[in-house]
PDB file of C-alpha atoms in Angstrom:
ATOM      1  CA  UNK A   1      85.705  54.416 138.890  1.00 49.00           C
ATOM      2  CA  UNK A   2      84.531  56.067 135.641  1.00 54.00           C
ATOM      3  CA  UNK A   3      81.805  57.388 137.487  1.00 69.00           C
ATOM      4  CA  UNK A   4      83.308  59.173 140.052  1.00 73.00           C
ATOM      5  CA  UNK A   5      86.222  60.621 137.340  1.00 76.00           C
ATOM      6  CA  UNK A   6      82.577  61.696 135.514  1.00 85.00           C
ATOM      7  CA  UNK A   7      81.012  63.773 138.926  1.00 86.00           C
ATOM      8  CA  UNK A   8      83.838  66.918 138.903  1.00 88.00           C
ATOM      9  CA  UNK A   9      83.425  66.852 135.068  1.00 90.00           C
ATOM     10  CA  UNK A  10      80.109  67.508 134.950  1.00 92.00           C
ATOM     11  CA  UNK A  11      80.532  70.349 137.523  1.00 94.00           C
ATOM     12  CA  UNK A  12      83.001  72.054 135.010  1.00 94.00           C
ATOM     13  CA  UNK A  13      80.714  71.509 131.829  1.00 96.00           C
ATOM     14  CA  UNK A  14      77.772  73.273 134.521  1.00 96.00           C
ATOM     15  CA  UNK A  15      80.360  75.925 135.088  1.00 97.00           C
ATOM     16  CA  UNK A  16      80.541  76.491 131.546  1.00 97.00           C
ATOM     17  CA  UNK A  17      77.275  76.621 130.707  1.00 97.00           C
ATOM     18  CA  UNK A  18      76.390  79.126 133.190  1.00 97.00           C
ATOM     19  CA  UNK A  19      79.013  81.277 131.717  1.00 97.00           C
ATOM     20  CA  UNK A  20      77.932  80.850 128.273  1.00 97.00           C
ATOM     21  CA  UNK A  21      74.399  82.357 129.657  1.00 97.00           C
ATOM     22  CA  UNK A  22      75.998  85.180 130.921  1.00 97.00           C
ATOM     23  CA  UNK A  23      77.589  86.767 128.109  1.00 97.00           C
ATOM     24  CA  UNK A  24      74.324  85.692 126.396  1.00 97.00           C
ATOM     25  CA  UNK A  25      72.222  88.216 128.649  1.00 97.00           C
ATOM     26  CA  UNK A  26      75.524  90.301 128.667  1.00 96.00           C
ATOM     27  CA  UNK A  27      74.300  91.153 125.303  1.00 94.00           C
ATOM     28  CA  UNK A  28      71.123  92.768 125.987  1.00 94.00           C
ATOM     29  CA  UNK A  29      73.277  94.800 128.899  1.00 93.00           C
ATOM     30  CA  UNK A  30      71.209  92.534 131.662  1.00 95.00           C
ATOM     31  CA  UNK A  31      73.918  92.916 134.674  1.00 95.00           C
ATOM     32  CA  UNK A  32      71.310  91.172 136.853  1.00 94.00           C
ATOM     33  CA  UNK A  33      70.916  88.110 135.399  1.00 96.00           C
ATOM     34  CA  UNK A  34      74.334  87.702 134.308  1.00 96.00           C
ATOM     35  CA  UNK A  35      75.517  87.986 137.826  1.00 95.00           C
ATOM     36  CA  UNK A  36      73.344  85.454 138.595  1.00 95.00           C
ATOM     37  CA  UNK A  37      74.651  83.022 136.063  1.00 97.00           C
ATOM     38  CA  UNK A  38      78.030  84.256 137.276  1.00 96.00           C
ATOM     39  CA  UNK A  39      77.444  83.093 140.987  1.00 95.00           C
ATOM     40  CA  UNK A  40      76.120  79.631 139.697  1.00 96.00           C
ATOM     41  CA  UNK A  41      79.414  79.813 137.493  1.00 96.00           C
ATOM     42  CA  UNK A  42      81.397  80.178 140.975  1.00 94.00           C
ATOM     43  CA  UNK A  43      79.379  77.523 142.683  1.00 93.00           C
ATOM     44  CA  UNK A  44      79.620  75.158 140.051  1.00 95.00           C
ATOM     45  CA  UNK A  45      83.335  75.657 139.961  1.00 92.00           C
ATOM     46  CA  UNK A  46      83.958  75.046 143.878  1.00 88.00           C
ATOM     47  CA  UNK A  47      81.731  72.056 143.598  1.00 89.00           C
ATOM     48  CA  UNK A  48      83.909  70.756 140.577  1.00 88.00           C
ATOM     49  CA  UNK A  49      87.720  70.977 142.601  1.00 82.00           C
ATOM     50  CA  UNK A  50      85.739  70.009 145.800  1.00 81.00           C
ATOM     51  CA  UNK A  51      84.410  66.637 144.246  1.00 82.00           C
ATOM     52  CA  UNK A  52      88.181  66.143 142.721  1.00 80.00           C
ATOM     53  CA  UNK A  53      89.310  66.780 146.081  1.00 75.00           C
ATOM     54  CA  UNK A  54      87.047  64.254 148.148  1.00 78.00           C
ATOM     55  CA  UNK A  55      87.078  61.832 145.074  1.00 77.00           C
ATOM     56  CA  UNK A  56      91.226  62.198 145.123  1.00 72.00           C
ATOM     57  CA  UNK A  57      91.297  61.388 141.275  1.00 70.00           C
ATOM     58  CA  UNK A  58      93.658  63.225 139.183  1.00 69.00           C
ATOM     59  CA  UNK A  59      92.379  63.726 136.042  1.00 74.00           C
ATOM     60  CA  UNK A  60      94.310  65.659 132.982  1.00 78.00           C
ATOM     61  CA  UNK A  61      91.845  65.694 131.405  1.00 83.00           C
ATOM     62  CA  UNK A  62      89.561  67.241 134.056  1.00 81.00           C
ATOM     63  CA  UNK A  63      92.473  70.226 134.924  1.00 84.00           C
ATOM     64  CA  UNK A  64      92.143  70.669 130.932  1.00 87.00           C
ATOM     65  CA  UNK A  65      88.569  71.140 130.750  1.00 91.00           C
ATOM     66  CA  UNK A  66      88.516  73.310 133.755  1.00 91.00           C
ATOM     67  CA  UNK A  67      90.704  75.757 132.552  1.00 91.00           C
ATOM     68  CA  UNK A  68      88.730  76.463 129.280  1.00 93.00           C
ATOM     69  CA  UNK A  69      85.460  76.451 131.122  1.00 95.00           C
ATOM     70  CA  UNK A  70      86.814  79.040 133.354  1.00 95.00           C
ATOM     71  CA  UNK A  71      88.350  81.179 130.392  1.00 96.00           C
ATOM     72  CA  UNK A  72      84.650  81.443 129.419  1.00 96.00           C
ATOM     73  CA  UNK A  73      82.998  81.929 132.737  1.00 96.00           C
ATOM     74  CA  UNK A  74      85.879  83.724 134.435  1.00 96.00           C
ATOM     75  CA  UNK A  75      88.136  85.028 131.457  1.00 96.00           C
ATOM     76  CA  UNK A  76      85.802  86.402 128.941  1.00 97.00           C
ATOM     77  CA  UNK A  77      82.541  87.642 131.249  1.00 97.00           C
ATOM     78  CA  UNK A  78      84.704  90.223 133.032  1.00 97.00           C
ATOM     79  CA  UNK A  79      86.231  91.532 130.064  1.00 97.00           C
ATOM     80  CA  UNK A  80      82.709  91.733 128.713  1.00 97.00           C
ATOM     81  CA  UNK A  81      81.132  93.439 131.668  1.00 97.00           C
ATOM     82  CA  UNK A  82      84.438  96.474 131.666  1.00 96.00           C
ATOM     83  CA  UNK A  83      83.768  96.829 127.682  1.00 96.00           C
ATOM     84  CA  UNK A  84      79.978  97.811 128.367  1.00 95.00           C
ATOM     85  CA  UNK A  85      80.530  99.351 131.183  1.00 93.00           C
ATOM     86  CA  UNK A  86      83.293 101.809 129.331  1.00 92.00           C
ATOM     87  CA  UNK A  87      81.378 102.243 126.040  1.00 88.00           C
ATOM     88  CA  UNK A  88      80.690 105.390 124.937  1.00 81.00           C
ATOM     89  CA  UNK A  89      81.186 106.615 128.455  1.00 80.00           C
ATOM     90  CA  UNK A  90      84.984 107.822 128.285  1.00 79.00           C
ATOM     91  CA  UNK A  91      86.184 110.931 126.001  1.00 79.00           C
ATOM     92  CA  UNK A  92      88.460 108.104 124.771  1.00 83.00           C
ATOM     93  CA  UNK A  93      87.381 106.311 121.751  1.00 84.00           C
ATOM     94  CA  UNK A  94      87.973 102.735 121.292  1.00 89.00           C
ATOM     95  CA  UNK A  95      89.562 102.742 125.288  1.00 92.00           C
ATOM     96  CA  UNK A  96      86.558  99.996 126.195  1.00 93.00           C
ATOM     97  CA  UNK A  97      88.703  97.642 123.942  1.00 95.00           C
ATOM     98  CA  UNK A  98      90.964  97.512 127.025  1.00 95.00           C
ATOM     99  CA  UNK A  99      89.025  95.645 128.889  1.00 96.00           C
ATOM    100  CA  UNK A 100      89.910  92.573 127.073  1.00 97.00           C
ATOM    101  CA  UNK A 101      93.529  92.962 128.898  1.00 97.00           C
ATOM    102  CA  UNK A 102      91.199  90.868 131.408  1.00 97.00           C
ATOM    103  CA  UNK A 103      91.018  87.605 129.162  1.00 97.00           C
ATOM    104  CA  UNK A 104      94.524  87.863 128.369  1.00 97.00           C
ATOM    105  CA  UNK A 105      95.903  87.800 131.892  1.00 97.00           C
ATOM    106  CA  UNK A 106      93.560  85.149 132.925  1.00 96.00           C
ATOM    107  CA  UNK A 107      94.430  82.927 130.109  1.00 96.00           C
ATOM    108  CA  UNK A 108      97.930  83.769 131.060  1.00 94.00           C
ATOM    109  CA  UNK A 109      97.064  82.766 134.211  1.00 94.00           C
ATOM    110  CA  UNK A 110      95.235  79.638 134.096  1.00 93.00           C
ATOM    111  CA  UNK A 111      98.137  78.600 131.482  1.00 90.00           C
ATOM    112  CA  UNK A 112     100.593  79.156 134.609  1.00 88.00           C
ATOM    113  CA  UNK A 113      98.470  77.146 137.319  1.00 82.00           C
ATOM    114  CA  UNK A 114      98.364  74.342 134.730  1.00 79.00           C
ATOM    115  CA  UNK A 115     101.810  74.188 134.587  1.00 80.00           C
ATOM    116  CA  UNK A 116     102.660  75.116 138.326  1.00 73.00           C
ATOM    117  CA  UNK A 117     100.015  73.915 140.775  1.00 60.00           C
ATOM    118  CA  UNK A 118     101.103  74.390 144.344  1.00 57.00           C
ATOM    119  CA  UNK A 119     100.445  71.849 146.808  1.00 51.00           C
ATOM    120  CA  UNK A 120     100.351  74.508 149.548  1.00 55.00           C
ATOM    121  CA  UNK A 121      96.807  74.533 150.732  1.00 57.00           C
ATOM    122  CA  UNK A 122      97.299  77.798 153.196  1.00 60.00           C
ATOM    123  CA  UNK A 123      97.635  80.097 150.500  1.00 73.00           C
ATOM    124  CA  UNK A 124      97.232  80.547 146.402  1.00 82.00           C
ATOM    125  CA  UNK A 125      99.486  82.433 144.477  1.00 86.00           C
ATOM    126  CA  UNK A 126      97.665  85.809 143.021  1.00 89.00           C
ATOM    127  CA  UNK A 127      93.709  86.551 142.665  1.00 91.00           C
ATOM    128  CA  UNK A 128      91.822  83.546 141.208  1.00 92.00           C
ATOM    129  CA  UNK A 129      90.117  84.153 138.139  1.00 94.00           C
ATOM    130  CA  UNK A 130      86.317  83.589 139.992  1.00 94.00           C
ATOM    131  CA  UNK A 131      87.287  86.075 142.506  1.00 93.00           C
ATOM    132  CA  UNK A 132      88.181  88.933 139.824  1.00 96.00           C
ATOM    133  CA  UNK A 133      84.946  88.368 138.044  1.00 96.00           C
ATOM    134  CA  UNK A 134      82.852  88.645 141.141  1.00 95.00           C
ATOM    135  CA  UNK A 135      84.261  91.686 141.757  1.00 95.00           C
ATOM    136  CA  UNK A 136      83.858  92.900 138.523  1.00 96.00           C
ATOM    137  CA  UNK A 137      80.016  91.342 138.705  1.00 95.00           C
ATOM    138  CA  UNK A 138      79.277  93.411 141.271  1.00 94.00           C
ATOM    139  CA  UNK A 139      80.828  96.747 139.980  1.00 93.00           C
ATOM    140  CA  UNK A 140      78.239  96.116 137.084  1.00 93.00           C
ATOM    141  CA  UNK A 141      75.720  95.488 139.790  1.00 92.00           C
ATOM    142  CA  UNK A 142      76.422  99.280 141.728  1.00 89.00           C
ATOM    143  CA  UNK A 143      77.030 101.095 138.383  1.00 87.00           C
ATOM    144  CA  UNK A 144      74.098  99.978 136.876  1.00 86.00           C
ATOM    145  CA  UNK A 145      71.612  99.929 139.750  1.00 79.00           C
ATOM    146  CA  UNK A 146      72.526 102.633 142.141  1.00 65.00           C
ATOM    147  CA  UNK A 147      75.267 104.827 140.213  1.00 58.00           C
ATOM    148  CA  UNK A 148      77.618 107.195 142.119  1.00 56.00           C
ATOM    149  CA  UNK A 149      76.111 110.455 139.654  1.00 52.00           C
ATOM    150  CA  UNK A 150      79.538 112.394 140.363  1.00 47.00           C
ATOM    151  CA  UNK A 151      81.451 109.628 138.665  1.00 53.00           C
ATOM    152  CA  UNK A 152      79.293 108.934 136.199  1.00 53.00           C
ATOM    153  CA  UNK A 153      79.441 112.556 134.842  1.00 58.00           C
ATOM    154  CA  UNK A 154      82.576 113.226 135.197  1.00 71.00           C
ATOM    155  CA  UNK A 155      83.466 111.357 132.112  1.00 77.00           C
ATOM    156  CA  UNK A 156      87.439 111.304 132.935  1.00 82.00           C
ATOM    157  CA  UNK A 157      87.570 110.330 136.792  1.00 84.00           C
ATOM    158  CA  UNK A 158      85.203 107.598 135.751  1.00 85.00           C
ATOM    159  CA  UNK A 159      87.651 106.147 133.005  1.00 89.00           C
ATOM    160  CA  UNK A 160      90.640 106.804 135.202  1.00 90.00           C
ATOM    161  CA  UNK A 161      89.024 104.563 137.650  1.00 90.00           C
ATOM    162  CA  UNK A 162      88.068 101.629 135.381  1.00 93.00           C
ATOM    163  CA  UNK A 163      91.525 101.666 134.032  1.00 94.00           C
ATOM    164  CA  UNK A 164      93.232 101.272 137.247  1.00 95.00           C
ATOM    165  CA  UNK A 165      90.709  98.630 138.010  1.00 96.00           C
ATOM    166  CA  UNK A 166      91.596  97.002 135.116  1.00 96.00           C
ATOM    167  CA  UNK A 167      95.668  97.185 135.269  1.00 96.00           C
ATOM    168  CA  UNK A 168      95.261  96.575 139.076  1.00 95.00           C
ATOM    169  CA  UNK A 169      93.144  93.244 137.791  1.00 96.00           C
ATOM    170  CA  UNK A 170      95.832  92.076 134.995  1.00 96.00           C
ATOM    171  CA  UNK A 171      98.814  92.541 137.972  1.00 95.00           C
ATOM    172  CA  UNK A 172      97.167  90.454 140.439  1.00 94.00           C
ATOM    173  CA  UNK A 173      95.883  87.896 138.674  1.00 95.00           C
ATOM    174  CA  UNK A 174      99.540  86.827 137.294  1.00 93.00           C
ATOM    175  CA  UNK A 175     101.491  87.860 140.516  1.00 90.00           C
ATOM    176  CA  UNK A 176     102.969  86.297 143.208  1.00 86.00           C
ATOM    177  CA  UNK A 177     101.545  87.818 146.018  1.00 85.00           C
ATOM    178  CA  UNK A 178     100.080  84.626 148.669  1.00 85.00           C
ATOM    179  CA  UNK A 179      95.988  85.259 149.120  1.00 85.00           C
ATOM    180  CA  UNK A 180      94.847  82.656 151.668  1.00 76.00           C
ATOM    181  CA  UNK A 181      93.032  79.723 151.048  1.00 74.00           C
ATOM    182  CA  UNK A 182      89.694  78.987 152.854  1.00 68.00           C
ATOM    183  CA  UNK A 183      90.824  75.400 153.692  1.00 63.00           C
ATOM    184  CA  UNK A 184      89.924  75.104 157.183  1.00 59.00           C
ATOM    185  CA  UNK A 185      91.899  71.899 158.548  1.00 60.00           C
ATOM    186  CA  UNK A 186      90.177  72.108 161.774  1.00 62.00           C
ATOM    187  CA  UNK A 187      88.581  74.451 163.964  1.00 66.00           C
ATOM    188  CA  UNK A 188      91.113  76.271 166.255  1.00 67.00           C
ATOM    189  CA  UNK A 189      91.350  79.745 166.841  1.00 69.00           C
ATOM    190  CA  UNK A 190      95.031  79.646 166.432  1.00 69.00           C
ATOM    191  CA  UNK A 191      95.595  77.669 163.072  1.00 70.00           C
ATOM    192  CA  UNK A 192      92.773  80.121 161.370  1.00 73.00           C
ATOM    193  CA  UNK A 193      92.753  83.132 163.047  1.00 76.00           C
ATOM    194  CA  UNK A 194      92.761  84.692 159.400  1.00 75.00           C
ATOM    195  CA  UNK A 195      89.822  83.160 158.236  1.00 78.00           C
ATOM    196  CA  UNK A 196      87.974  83.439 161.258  1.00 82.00           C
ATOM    197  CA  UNK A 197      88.790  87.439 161.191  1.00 83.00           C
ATOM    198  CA  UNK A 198      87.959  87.923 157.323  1.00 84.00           C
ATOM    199  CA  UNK A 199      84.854  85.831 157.752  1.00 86.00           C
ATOM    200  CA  UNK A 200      83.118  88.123 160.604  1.00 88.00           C
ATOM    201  CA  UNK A 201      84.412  91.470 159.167  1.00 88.00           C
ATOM    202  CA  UNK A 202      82.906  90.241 155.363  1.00 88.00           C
ATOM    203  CA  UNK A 203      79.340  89.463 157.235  1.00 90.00           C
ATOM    204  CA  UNK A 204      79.378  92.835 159.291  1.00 90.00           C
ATOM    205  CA  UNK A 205      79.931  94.402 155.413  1.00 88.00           C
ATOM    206  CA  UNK A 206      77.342  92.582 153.986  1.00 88.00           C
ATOM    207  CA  UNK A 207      74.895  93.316 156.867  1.00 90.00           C
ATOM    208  CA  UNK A 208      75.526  97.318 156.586  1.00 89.00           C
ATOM    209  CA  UNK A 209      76.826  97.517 152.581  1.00 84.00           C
ATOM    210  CA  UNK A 210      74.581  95.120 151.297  1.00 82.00           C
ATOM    211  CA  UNK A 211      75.630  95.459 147.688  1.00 81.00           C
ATOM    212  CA  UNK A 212      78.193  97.312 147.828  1.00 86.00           C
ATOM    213  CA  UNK A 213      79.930  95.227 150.373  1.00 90.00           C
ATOM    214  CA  UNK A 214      81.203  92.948 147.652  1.00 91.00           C
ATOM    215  CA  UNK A 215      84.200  94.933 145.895  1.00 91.00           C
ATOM    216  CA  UNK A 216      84.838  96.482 149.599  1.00 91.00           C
ATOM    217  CA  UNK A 217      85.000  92.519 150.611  1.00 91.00           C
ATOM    218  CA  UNK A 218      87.234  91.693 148.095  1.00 92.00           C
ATOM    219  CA  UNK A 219      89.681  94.590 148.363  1.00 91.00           C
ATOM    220  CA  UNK A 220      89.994  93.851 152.046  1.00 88.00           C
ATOM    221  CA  UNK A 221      90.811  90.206 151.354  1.00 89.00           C
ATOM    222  CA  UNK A 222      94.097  91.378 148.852  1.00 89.00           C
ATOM    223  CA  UNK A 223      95.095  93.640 151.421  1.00 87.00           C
ATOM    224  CA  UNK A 224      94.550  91.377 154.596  1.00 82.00           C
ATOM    225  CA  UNK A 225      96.705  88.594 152.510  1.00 82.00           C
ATOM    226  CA  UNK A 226      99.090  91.090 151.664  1.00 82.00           C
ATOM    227  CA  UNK A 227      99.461  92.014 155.892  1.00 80.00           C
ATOM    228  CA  UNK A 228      99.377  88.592 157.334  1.00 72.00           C
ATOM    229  CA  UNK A 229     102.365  87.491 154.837  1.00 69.00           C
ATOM    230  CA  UNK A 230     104.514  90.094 155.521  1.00 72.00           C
ATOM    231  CA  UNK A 231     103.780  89.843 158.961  1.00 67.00           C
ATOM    232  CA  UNK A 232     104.666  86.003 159.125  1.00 63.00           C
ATOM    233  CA  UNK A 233     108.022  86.896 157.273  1.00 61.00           C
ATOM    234  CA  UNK A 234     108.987  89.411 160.190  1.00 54.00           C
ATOM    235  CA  UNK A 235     108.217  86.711 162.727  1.00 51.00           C
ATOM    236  CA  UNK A 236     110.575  84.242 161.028  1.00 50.00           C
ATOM    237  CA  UNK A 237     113.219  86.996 159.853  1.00 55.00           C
ATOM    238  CA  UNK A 238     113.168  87.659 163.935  1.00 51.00           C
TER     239      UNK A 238
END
């Protein structure tokens, strides 16, 4: 038994480390490798609930540890990645220390899911904090490796942008709005129709974006969430 409460643990203290590593190449400005360490981050993290979840052990102390591994991984890398990518680009000074609006909404909201875990498997309640930073991962990665030159010159449409990425960031991680889970209970057409759909669109993205298919994957998943909860209200409301 002390085993098997030990096997999601060591997931989270993986998780972690990987996200200690990427604020350490963070540092040098190394997007690359930090989204690398960033994925593992992710992986590590699914693995860690997944175990917990096939294990059915409910450890406190496990939730605990979970949450400040992913303030690291998931709280303080996308702040990080924002702050470079806004320094000493904006006519602004001292604007990049925005970024760190980021940590303080994902604290906020890993405080709240500690408190007020859902049992609903079908949907969570705002953007996860490992979603947020892989979008913000691979911003870093387009920015940095194939820049749009029109935004990057002009100085104030590219700050305008960042900031609404950022307030857009801080509102959905602590809001209520239902983004579906990828729990598939079985296989039917009919019971997952809206995983089914978001899975073949993402892979047609990813097989003509590449790259850039990431963010573009992302937004569509907020706004398909958004579409197939209001339109299962106006089926009951009818």
């Amino acid at each position: 038994m002390i085993t098997k409460k030990i096997i999601p643990n060591i997931f989270t203290l993986l998780n972690l480390f990987c996200g200690c590593i990427s604020i350490i190449f963070l540092q040098s400005k190394n997007f690359n490798d930090s989204a690398i360490y960033t994925l593992f981050s992710i992986i590590f993290d699914f693995l860690d609930g997944f175990f917990s979840r096939l294990i059915k052990i409910e450890n406190l102390f496990g939730k605990e540890l979970d949450s400040l591994a992913d303030m690291i991984s998931f709280g303080m890398v996308p702040s990080i990645i924002v702050f470079l990518l806004l320094e000493n680009k904006t006519p602004i000074p001292f604007i990049e220390y925005l970024s760190f609006l980021i940590s303080i909404f994902s604290a906020c909201r890993l405080a709240k899911f500690n408190i007020n875990n859902p049992d609903n498997k079908n949907h969570i309640m705002g953007l996860t904090t490992p979603v947020n930073t892989l979008f913000f991962s691979s911003i870093s990665l387009i920015i940095t490796n194939d820049p749009v030159p029109f935004i990057i010159e002009k100085k104030i449409i590219y700050l305008i942008v960042m900031l609404l990425m950022i307030f857009l960031s801080c509102y959905l991680l602590v809001s209520k709005i239902p983004m579906f889970s990828f729990n598939f209970k079985n296989l039917s057409w009919k019971k997952n129709k809206i995983r089914y759909i978001f899975l073949l669109i993402s892979i047609f993205l990813l097989l003509t974006l590449h790259m850039i298919a990431l963010p573009c994957i992302i937004i569509f998943y907020i706004i398909i969430s958004i579409y197939f909860h209001r339109l299962k209200k106006i089926h009951i409301k009818t």
